[in-house]
Amino acid sequence: MKHDIELKVNGDTVTLQVDSRRTLLEVLREQLGLTGTKEMCNKGDCGGCTVTLDGNAVLSCMMLAVEANGKEVVTIEGLAGEGYRLHPLQKAFVERGAIQCGYCSPGFIMSAKALLDKNPHPNGDQIREAISNNICRCTGYVQIIEAIESAALEMGGAK
Amino acid sequence: MTYYRRVPEFDYLAPKSIGEVFSLLGRYKGDATLFAGGTIALHQMKERIGARPYVIGLKGVSGLDALAVGKDGVLTVGAMVLLQRIADSAEVQGGWPLLATVCRLLGTPQIRNMGTIGGNVAIRFSTAETLPALIALRAQVRIAAAGGETVVPVENLYREMKSDNLLTEFLLPALPKGVRMGYRKFAVREHFDYATVGAAVVLDMDDGKTCKDITIGLGGVTLPTMRAKGAEEIMKGRTVTDDIIAKAAEAAAEGGHMGSDVMFSAGYKSKVLKTMVERAIKEAVSD
Ligand SMILES: Cc1cc2nc3c(=O)[nH]c(=O)nc-3n(C[C@H](O)[C@H](O)[C@H](O)COP(=O)(O)OP(=O)(O)OC[C@H]3O[C@@H](n4cnc5c(N)ncnc54)[C@H](O)[C@@H]3O)c2cc1C
């Protein structure tokens, strides 16, 4: 069964037709070409597919696209500013060596973004809790946590 | 276990009212799945566990997402209320902090932003973490069926809920003043993993010494053994001492039935459960 849906993705309103069984992840990657959002475990364990939906971190692989109708989605592609200017979180991940193969990074960054939007000054425990659904198999988590801390400082300082 | 990347084909139906849910369930008898947050349902469809050709989405059904305290002091929690909303609710934190704590410690931010309390309960897993808390809080659940509805204690849900029933809301009675609560869960990773075992305790004490009333909900055990009645009886009317708490915990662990899983033997889990009950009661005493 096909459904006509309307989404706001990274600020743009898009209308598209989706099949009942398509996940939000499949629609983002395959219909909208937004391949920054990754598929890894496809069952909720790894967090690689994390995007924000109306500001909250969700797993796009565990969500039917038809149920995102009328909602606002932000993916990793929606973070950078004008002229390739990286978001403070993206910059901090690069500078702090929080990236190795990079496959998990979009999910971590979106989890961190959802946290910082609600809580601009998180403590270490709050950061660890916010990324508890995300798995990295290369760097370990120390640099990732440091990157989020330093992005929080930079973003707080900019205000 | 075969795991497929794609979800099998189905038609998605979006009823707007509880009446429409039942007319769809009637029309597609046995061929339709209820779909709340989908965090379990979609996973099961990918694994081809009980996949059905029709999915009834509950997100647009009105009347399932109340979170409010009534004049009688009863807290109503609609089945579609998200776990994170419960954890964040000032009213729940104030009057039923046990439920807020359980929802805050459950799963991950993503799961709590997507999963509903109705889905957590309806799946009736022994590891569903809101169940022990709801039982300890003496919560009732309203179950709607094609022919009408009933309200039953959550602890009886395992035998009262039939297929094609819809849970519509949970009703949590106001607690006596000064009541204390405790919650302990044992999970491999406390944030993320299901509680292997857990214990939720609601305790009412006279003059800070005697146990006037207590309810104990166990996690990780079979549904009929989730309320630790034997342990409650040991505590009731007695002066609360370390010794009596240890005896109650022992009885609770004996009464809770559980199987071995991929990580832990039933014997080990039973030992850990005893410790969790003991700690949860002590936490309640000093609450
Ligand atoms: C990575 C991951 C981690 C998790 N961690 C935890 C955890 O730590 N603790 C825990 O307890 N759970 C955990 N879960 C399980 C799950 O996400 C939660 O239990 C959640 O609350 C389920 O709710 P849902 O709305 O997503 O249910 P759904 O998947 O939509 O539904 C679950 C089942 O209940 C039925 N159902 C749903 N709503 C109703 C209703 N109102 N009336 C009748 N039937 C209904 C559905 O038909 C389905 O069979 C985890 C899941 C994942 C994927």
Coordinates of C-alpha atoms and ligand atoms in Angstrom, one line a residue:
Chain A
M1 CA 0.0 0.0 0.0
K2 CA 1.3 3.5 -0.9
H3 CA 0.9 6.5 1.2
D4 CA 1.5 10.2 0.4
I5 CA 3.5 11.8 3.2
E6 CA 5.0 15.2 3.8
L7 CA 8.2 15.6 5.9
K8 CA 10.3 18.5 6.8
V9 CA 13.9 17.2 6.3
N10 CA 16.8 19.4 7.3
G11 CA 14.6 22.4 6.9
D12 CA 13.1 21.5 3.4
T13 CA 9.5 20.3 3.1
V14 CA 9.4 17.2 0.9
T15 CA 6.3 15.3 -0.3
L16 CA 6.8 11.8 -1.4
Q17 CA 5.0 8.5 -1.8
V18 CA 6.2 5.6 0.5
D19 CA 5.2 2.0 0.8
S20 CA 3.7 0.9 4.1
R21 CA 6.6 -1.2 5.0
R22 CA 9.4 1.2 4.3
T23 CA 11.4 2.4 7.3
L24 CA 12.3 6.0 7.8
L25 CA 15.9 4.9 7.3
E26 CA 15.2 3.4 3.9
V27 CA 13.3 6.5 2.8
L28 CA 16.0 8.9 3.9
R29 CA 18.8 6.8 2.2
E30 CA 17.1 5.4 -0.8
Q31 CA 14.4 7.9 -1.8
L32 CA 16.0 11.1 -0.6
G33 CA 19.6 10.2 -1.1
L34 CA 20.6 11.2 2.4
T35 CA 23.2 8.4 2.9
G36 CA 24.8 10.1 5.9
T37 CA 22.4 8.2 8.2
K38 CA 23.8 4.7 8.4
E39 CA 22.3 1.2 8.6
M40 CA 24.3 -1.2 10.8
C41 CA 22.4 -3.7 13.0
N42 CA 18.9 -2.6 11.7
K43 CA 17.3 -3.7 15.0
G44 CA 17.9 -0.9 17.5
D45 CA 21.1 -2.0 19.1
C46 CA 23.8 0.1 17.5
G47 CA 22.3 3.6 17.0
G48 CA 23.9 4.2 13.6
C49 CA 20.6 5.3 12.2
T50 CA 19.9 7.9 14.8
V51 CA 18.2 11.1 13.5
T52 CA 16.1 13.6 15.4
L53 CA 12.3 13.7 15.0
D54 CA 10.7 16.9 16.2
G55 CA 13.9 17.4 18.2
N56 CA 14.1 14.0 19.9
A57 CA 16.7 11.3 19.1
V58 CA 15.0 8.3 17.4
L59 CA 16.2 5.2 15.6
S60 CA 15.1 5.6 11.9
C61 CA 15.5 1.8 11.3
M62 CA 12.8 1.1 13.9
M63 CA 10.3 3.6 12.6
L64 CA 7.9 3.3 9.7
A65 CA 8.2 6.3 7.3
V66 CA 4.5 6.6 7.1
E67 CA 4.4 7.4 10.8
A68 CA 6.8 10.3 10.3
N69 CA 4.2 12.1 8.2
G70 CA 4.0 15.8 9.2
K71 CA 7.1 15.6 11.4
E72 CA 10.4 17.4 11.3
V73 CA 13.5 15.2 10.7
V74 CA 17.1 16.3 11.0
T75 CA 19.9 14.1 9.7
I76 CA 23.7 14.6 9.9
E77 CA 23.4 16.4 6.5
G78 CA 21.3 19.1 8.2
L79 CA 24.0 20.2 10.7
A80 CA 26.7 22.0 8.7
G81 CA 26.1 25.7 8.2
E82 CA 26.6 27.9 5.1
G83 CA 29.7 27.4 3.0
Y84 CA 30.6 23.9 4.4
R85 CA 31.0 25.4 7.9
L86 CA 31.0 22.4 10.2
H87 CA 28.7 22.3 13.2
P88 CA 30.7 22.6 16.5
L89 CA 29.9 18.9 17.2
Q90 CA 31.3 17.8 13.8
K91 CA 34.4 20.0 14.3
A92 CA 35.0 18.7 17.7
F93 CA 34.7 15.1 16.5
V94 CA 37.4 15.8 13.9
E95 CA 39.7 17.8 16.2
R96 CA 39.5 15.3 19.1
G97 CA 40.1 12.2 17.1
A98 CA 36.6 10.9 17.9
I99 CA 36.4 9.5 14.4
Q100 CA 38.2 6.5 12.9
C101 CA 36.3 4.6 10.3
G102 CA 33.5 7.2 10.7
Y103 CA 30.6 4.8 10.2
C104 CA 29.1 5.3 13.7
S105 CA 29.8 9.1 13.8
P106 CA 26.6 10.4 12.3
G107 CA 24.6 8.5 14.9
F108 CA 26.7 9.7 17.8
I109 CA 26.6 13.2 16.6
M110 CA 22.8 13.2 16.2
S111 CA 22.4 11.7 19.7
A112 CA 24.7 14.4 21.1
K113 CA 22.8 17.1 19.2
A114 CA 19.5 16.0 20.7
L115 CA 21.2 16.2 24.1
L116 CA 22.8 19.6 23.7
D117 CA 19.6 21.1 22.3
K118 CA 17.8 20.2 25.5
N119 CA 20.7 20.5 28.0
P120 CA 23.5 22.8 26.8
H121 CA 25.7 22.1 29.9
P122 CA 25.6 18.3 30.4
N123 CA 27.8 16.5 32.9
G124 CA 29.8 13.4 32.0
D125 CA 27.1 11.0 33.2
Q126 CA 24.4 12.8 31.1
I127 CA 26.7 12.6 28.1
R128 CA 27.3 8.9 28.6
E129 CA 23.6 8.3 29.0
A130 CA 22.8 10.3 25.9
I131 CA 25.1 8.1 23.7
S132 CA 24.2 4.8 25.5
N133 CA 22.3 3.6 22.4
N134 CA 25.3 4.2 20.1
I135 CA 28.1 1.7 19.5
C136 CA 31.6 2.5 18.2
R137 CA 34.0 -0.4 17.5
C138 CA 37.2 1.6 16.6
T139 CA 37.9 4.6 18.9
G140 CA 36.4 3.6 22.1
Y141 CA 34.4 6.2 23.8
V142 CA 36.8 8.5 25.6
Q143 CA 37.5 10.8 22.6
I144 CA 33.8 10.9 21.7
I145 CA 32.9 12.0 25.2
E146 CA 35.6 14.7 25.1
A147 CA 34.4 15.9 21.7
I148 CA 30.9 16.3 23.0
E149 CA 32.2 18.2 26.1
S150 CA 34.3 20.5 24.0
A151 CA 31.4 21.1 21.5
A152 CA 29.2 22.0 24.5
L153 CA 31.7 24.5 25.7
E154 CA 32.0 26.1 22.3
M155 CA 28.3 26.2 21.7
G156 CA 27.7 27.6 25.2
G157 CA 30.4 30.2 24.6
A158 CA 28.8 31.3 21.4
K159 CA 25.6 32.2 23.1
Chain B
M1 CA 17.7 -17.1 13.5
T2 CA 17.2 -15.6 10.1
Y3 CA 17.2 -11.9 10.1
Y4 CA 15.8 -10.1 7.1
R5 CA 16.7 -6.5 6.3
R6 CA 13.4 -5.6 4.7
V7 CA 10.1 -5.6 6.5
P8 CA 7.6 -8.0 4.9
E9 CA 4.8 -6.5 2.9
F10 CA 1.7 -5.2 4.7
D11 CA -1.0 -2.6 4.6
Y12 CA -0.8 0.2 7.1
L13 CA -4.1 1.3 8.6
A14 CA -4.5 4.5 10.6
P15 CA -7.7 4.5 12.7
K16 CA -8.7 7.7 14.5
S17 CA -10.8 6.2 17.3
I18 CA -10.9 3.2 19.6
G19 CA -14.2 2.2 17.8
E20 CA -12.4 2.2 14.4
V21 CA -9.6 0.0 15.9
F22 CA -12.1 -2.6 16.7
S23 CA -14.0 -2.4 13.4
L24 CA -10.6 -3.0 11.7
L25 CA -9.7 -5.9 14.1
G26 CA -13.1 -7.4 13.3
R27 CA -12.7 -7.0 9.5
Y28 CA -9.2 -8.5 9.4
K29 CA -9.8 -11.1 12.1
G30 CA -6.4 -12.6 13.2
D31 CA -4.6 -10.8 10.3
A32 CA -3.9 -7.5 11.9
T33 CA -1.1 -6.4 14.4
L34 CA -1.5 -3.5 16.7
F35 CA 1.5 -1.1 16.4
A36 CA 2.3 1.4 19.1
G37 CA 5.8 2.7 19.2
G38 CA 6.9 -0.2 17.1
T39 CA 10.2 -0.8 18.8
I40 CA 9.3 -4.5 19.4
A41 CA 6.6 -4.9 16.7
L42 CA 8.8 -3.8 13.8
H43 CA 11.7 -5.9 15.1
Q44 CA 9.5 -9.0 15.2
M45 CA 8.2 -8.3 11.7
K46 CA 11.8 -8.2 10.4
E47 CA 12.4 -11.5 12.1
R48 CA 9.2 -12.9 10.6
I49 CA 7.8 -13.5 14.1
G50 CA 4.0 -13.5 13.8
A51 CA 4.1 -11.0 10.8
R52 CA 0.6 -10.2 9.6
P53 CA -0.7 -8.6 6.4
Y54 CA -2.3 -5.6 8.2
V55 CA -0.7 -3.2 10.7
I56 CA -3.0 -1.0 12.8
G57 CA -1.1 2.1 13.8
L58 CA -2.2 3.4 17.1
K59 CA -0.4 6.8 17.0
G60 CA -3.4 8.7 15.5
V61 CA -6.0 7.1 17.8
S62 CA -7.5 9.7 20.1
G63 CA -7.9 9.1 23.8
L64 CA -4.8 7.0 24.4
D65 CA -2.3 9.6 25.4
A66 CA -3.6 11.2 28.6
L67 CA -1.2 11.8 31.5
A68 CA -3.1 13.5 34.2
V69 CA -4.1 13.3 37.9
G70 CA -7.8 13.3 38.5
K71 CA -9.8 14.9 41.4
D72 CA -9.8 11.5 43.2
G73 CA -5.9 11.7 43.1
V74 CA -5.7 8.8 40.6
L75 CA -3.0 9.1 38.0
T76 CA -4.2 8.1 34.5
V77 CA -1.5 7.1 32.0
G78 CA -2.7 6.5 28.5
A79 CA -1.3 3.4 26.8
M80 CA 0.3 5.5 24.1
V81 CA 2.2 7.7 26.5
L82 CA 5.9 7.6 25.6
L83 CA 8.3 6.3 28.3
Q84 CA 10.4 9.5 28.2
R85 CA 7.3 11.6 28.8
I86 CA 6.6 9.6 32.0
A87 CA 10.2 9.9 33.1
D88 CA 10.1 13.7 32.6
S89 CA 6.6 14.3 34.1
A90 CA 6.7 16.5 37.2
E91 CA 3.4 14.9 38.4
V92 CA 4.7 11.4 38.1
Q93 CA 8.0 12.3 39.7
G94 CA 6.1 14.0 42.6
G95 CA 3.4 11.4 43.3
W96 CA 4.7 8.1 41.8
P97 CA 8.5 8.6 41.7
L98 CA 9.0 4.8 41.4
L99 CA 7.3 4.8 37.9
A100 CA 9.4 7.9 36.8
T101 CA 12.6 6.2 38.0
V102 CA 11.8 2.9 36.2
C103 CA 11.0 4.8 33.0
R104 CA 14.2 6.9 33.2
L105 CA 16.4 3.8 33.7
L106 CA 14.8 1.8 31.0
G107 CA 16.4 1.3 27.6
T108 CA 18.0 4.3 26.0
P109 CA 17.0 7.8 25.0
Q110 CA 16.0 6.6 21.5
I111 CA 13.9 3.7 22.9
R112 CA 12.2 5.9 25.5
N113 CA 11.4 8.5 22.8
M114 CA 9.7 5.9 20.7
G115 CA 8.4 3.2 23.0
T116 CA 5.1 3.5 24.8
I117 CA 4.1 2.2 28.2
G118 CA 1.2 0.2 26.6
G119 CA 3.7 -1.6 24.3
N120 CA 6.0 -2.4 27.2
V121 CA 3.2 -4.0 29.2
A122 CA 1.2 -5.6 26.3
I123 CA 4.1 -7.6 25.1
R124 CA 4.1 -9.3 28.5
F125 CA 7.8 -10.1 28.4
S126 CA 9.2 -11.2 31.8
T127 CA 11.8 -8.5 31.3
A128 CA 9.3 -5.7 30.6
E129 CA 10.5 -3.2 33.1
T130 CA 7.4 -1.1 33.8
L131 CA 5.5 -4.3 35.0
P132 CA 7.1 -4.7 38.5
A133 CA 6.7 -1.0 39.2
L134 CA 3.0 -0.9 38.1
I135 CA 2.3 -4.0 40.2
A136 CA 4.1 -2.6 43.3
L137 CA 2.0 0.7 42.8
R138 CA -1.2 -1.4 42.7
A139 CA -2.0 0.0 39.2
Q140 CA -5.1 -1.1 37.3
V141 CA -5.3 -1.4 33.5
R142 CA -8.3 -0.7 31.3
I143 CA -8.6 -3.4 28.7
A144 CA -10.9 -2.7 25.7
A145 CA -12.4 -5.6 23.7
A146 CA -14.8 -5.7 20.8
G147 CA -17.7 -6.2 23.2
G148 CA -16.8 -3.7 25.9
E149 CA -14.1 -3.1 28.5
T150 CA -12.9 -4.2 31.8
V151 CA -10.5 -2.8 34.4
V152 CA -8.2 -5.3 36.1
P153 CA -5.1 -5.1 38.4
V154 CA -2.0 -5.1 36.3
E155 CA -0.8 -8.2 38.2
N156 CA -3.7 -10.1 36.6
L157 CA -3.1 -8.9 33.1
Y158 CA -1.4 -12.1 32.1
R159 CA -4.6 -14.0 32.4
E160 CA -7.1 -11.3 31.6
M161 CA -5.7 -10.0 28.3
K162 CA -6.8 -11.8 25.2
S163 CA -5.6 -11.5 21.7
D164 CA -7.2 -8.5 19.9
N165 CA -7.6 -6.7 23.2
L166 CA -6.5 -3.1 23.3
L167 CA -4.9 -1.7 26.5
T168 CA -6.2 1.9 26.7
E169 CA -4.9 3.3 30.0
F170 CA -3.3 2.6 33.4
L171 CA -4.8 3.9 36.6
L172 CA -2.5 4.5 39.6
P173 CA -4.2 5.1 42.9
A174 CA -2.9 8.0 45.1
L175 CA -0.4 6.7 47.6
P176 CA -0.7 7.2 51.4
K177 CA 1.3 10.2 52.7
G178 CA 4.9 9.3 53.7
V179 CA 5.0 6.1 51.7
R180 CA 8.5 5.0 50.6
M181 CA 9.7 3.4 47.4
G182 CA 12.8 1.5 46.2
Y183 CA 13.9 0.2 42.9
R184 CA 16.9 -2.0 41.9
K185 CA 17.6 -3.5 38.5
F186 CA 20.4 -5.8 37.5
A187 CA 21.5 -5.4 33.9
V188 CA 24.7 -6.1 32.1
R189 CA 24.9 -2.5 31.1
E190 CA 22.6 -0.5 33.4
H191 CA 21.7 1.9 30.7
F192 CA 20.7 0.0 27.6
D193 CA 20.2 -3.6 28.6
Y194 CA 16.9 -5.1 29.8
A195 CA 17.0 -5.8 33.5
T196 CA 17.9 -9.4 33.9
V197 CA 16.1 -9.3 37.2
G198 CA 14.8 -6.4 39.3
A199 CA 12.7 -5.4 42.2
A200 CA 10.2 -2.6 42.8
V201 CA 9.0 -1.9 46.4
V202 CA 6.3 0.4 47.8
L203 CA 6.5 0.5 51.6
D204 CA 4.3 2.1 54.2
M205 CA 5.8 2.2 57.8
D206 CA 4.3 3.1 61.1
D207 CA 6.4 5.3 63.4
G208 CA 9.4 4.6 61.1
K209 CA 9.8 1.1 62.5
T210 CA 6.9 -1.2 61.7
C211 CA 5.9 -2.3 58.3
K212 CA 2.2 -1.3 57.9
D213 CA 1.9 -2.3 54.3
I214 CA 4.3 -3.4 51.5
T215 CA 4.0 -4.4 47.8
I216 CA 6.9 -6.0 46.0
G217 CA 7.0 -6.4 42.2
L218 CA 9.7 -8.6 40.7
G219 CA 11.3 -8.2 37.3
G220 CA 12.7 -11.0 35.1
V221 CA 10.4 -13.7 36.5
T222 CA 7.3 -15.3 34.9
L223 CA 4.2 -13.1 34.9
P224 CA 2.2 -15.0 37.4
T225 CA 5.0 -14.8 40.0
M226 CA 5.8 -11.1 39.6
R227 CA 4.0 -10.1 42.7
A228 CA 6.0 -11.4 45.7
K229 CA 3.1 -12.0 48.0
G230 CA 4.9 -14.4 50.2
A231 CA 7.6 -11.9 50.9
E232 CA 5.0 -9.2 51.6
E233 CA 3.3 -11.4 54.2
I234 CA 6.6 -11.9 56.0
M235 CA 7.1 -8.1 56.3
K236 CA 3.6 -7.0 57.1
G237 CA 3.0 -6.0 60.8
R238 CA 6.6 -6.7 61.7
T239 CA 9.4 -4.5 63.0
V240 CA 11.7 -3.8 60.0
T241 CA 15.1 -5.3 60.7
D242 CA 17.9 -6.4 58.5
D243 CA 17.0 -10.0 59.4
I244 CA 13.4 -9.7 58.4
I245 CA 14.4 -8.0 55.1
A246 CA 16.7 -10.9 54.4
K247 CA 14.0 -13.4 55.1
A248 CA 11.5 -11.5 52.8
A249 CA 14.1 -11.3 50.0
E250 CA 14.8 -15.0 50.3
A251 CA 11.1 -15.8 50.0
A252 CA 10.7 -13.4 47.0
A253 CA 13.6 -15.1 45.2
E254 CA 12.1 -18.5 45.9
G255 CA 8.7 -17.5 44.7
G256 CA 9.9 -15.8 41.5
H257 CA 10.1 -18.4 38.6
M258 CA 12.6 -17.8 35.9
G259 CA 14.5 -19.7 33.3
S260 CA 18.1 -19.6 32.2
D261 CA 19.0 -17.3 29.3
V262 CA 22.0 -16.9 27.0
M263 CA 24.0 -15.2 29.7
F264 CA 22.9 -16.4 33.1
S265 CA 21.6 -19.6 34.6
A266 CA 18.3 -19.6 36.5
G267 CA 20.2 -20.3 39.7
Y268 CA 22.5 -17.3 39.4
K269 CA 19.6 -15.1 38.5
S270 CA 17.7 -16.2 41.6
K271 CA 20.6 -15.3 43.8
V272 CA 20.9 -11.9 42.2
L273 CA 17.1 -11.4 42.5
K274 CA 17.4 -12.0 46.3
T275 CA 20.0 -9.3 46.5
M276 CA 18.0 -6.9 44.4
V277 CA 14.9 -7.3 46.6
E278 CA 17.0 -6.8 49.7
R279 CA 18.5 -3.6 48.4
A280 CA 15.2 -2.3 47.0
I281 CA 13.6 -2.8 50.4
K282 CA 16.5 -1.1 52.2
E283 CA 16.3 1.8 49.8
A284 CA 12.6 2.1 50.5
V285 CA 13.3 2.1 54.3
S286 CA 15.7 4.9 54.0
D287 CA 13.7 6.8 51.4
Ligands
LIG1 C1 17.5 -1.6 21.6 C2 16.4 -1.9 22.5 C3 16.5 -1.8 23.9 C4 15.4 -2.0 24.7 N1 15.6 -1.9 26.1 C5 14.5 -2.2 26.9 C6 14.7 -2.1 28.3 O1 15.8 -1.9 28.8 N2 13.7 -2.4 29.1 C7 12.4 -2.7 28.6 O2 11.5 -3.0 29.4 N3 12.2 -2.8 27.3 C8 13.3 -2.5 26.4 N4 13.1 -2.6 25.1 C9 11.8 -3.0 24.6 C10 10.8 -2.0 24.1 O3 11.3 -1.0 23.3 C11 9.9 -1.4 25.1 O4 9.4 -2.4 25.9 C12 8.8 -0.5 24.6 O5 8.1 0.1 25.7 C13 7.8 -1.2 23.7 O6 6.8 -0.3 23.4 P1 6.3 0.0 21.9 O7 5.3 1.1 22.0 O8 7.5 0.3 21.0 O9 5.6 -1.4 21.5 P2 5.3 -2.1 20.1 O10 6.5 -2.6 19.5 O11 4.5 -1.1 19.3 O12 4.3 -3.2 20.6 C14 4.8 -4.3 21.4 C15 3.6 -5.3 21.4 O13 2.5 -4.9 22.1 C16 1.3 -4.8 21.3 N5 0.7 -3.6 21.7 C17 1.3 -2.3 21.7 N6 0.4 -1.4 22.3 C18 -0.7 -2.1 22.6 C19 -1.9 -1.7 23.2 N7 -2.2 -0.5 23.6 N8 -2.9 -2.7 23.5 C20 -2.6 -4.0 23.1 N9 -1.5 -4.4 22.5 C21 -0.5 -3.5 22.3 C22 1.8 -4.9 19.9 O14 0.9 -5.5 19.1 C23 3.1 -5.7 20.0 O15 2.8 -7.0 20.0 C24 14.1 -2.3 24.2 C25 14.0 -2.4 22.8 C26 15.1 -2.2 21.9 C27 14.9 -2.3 20.5

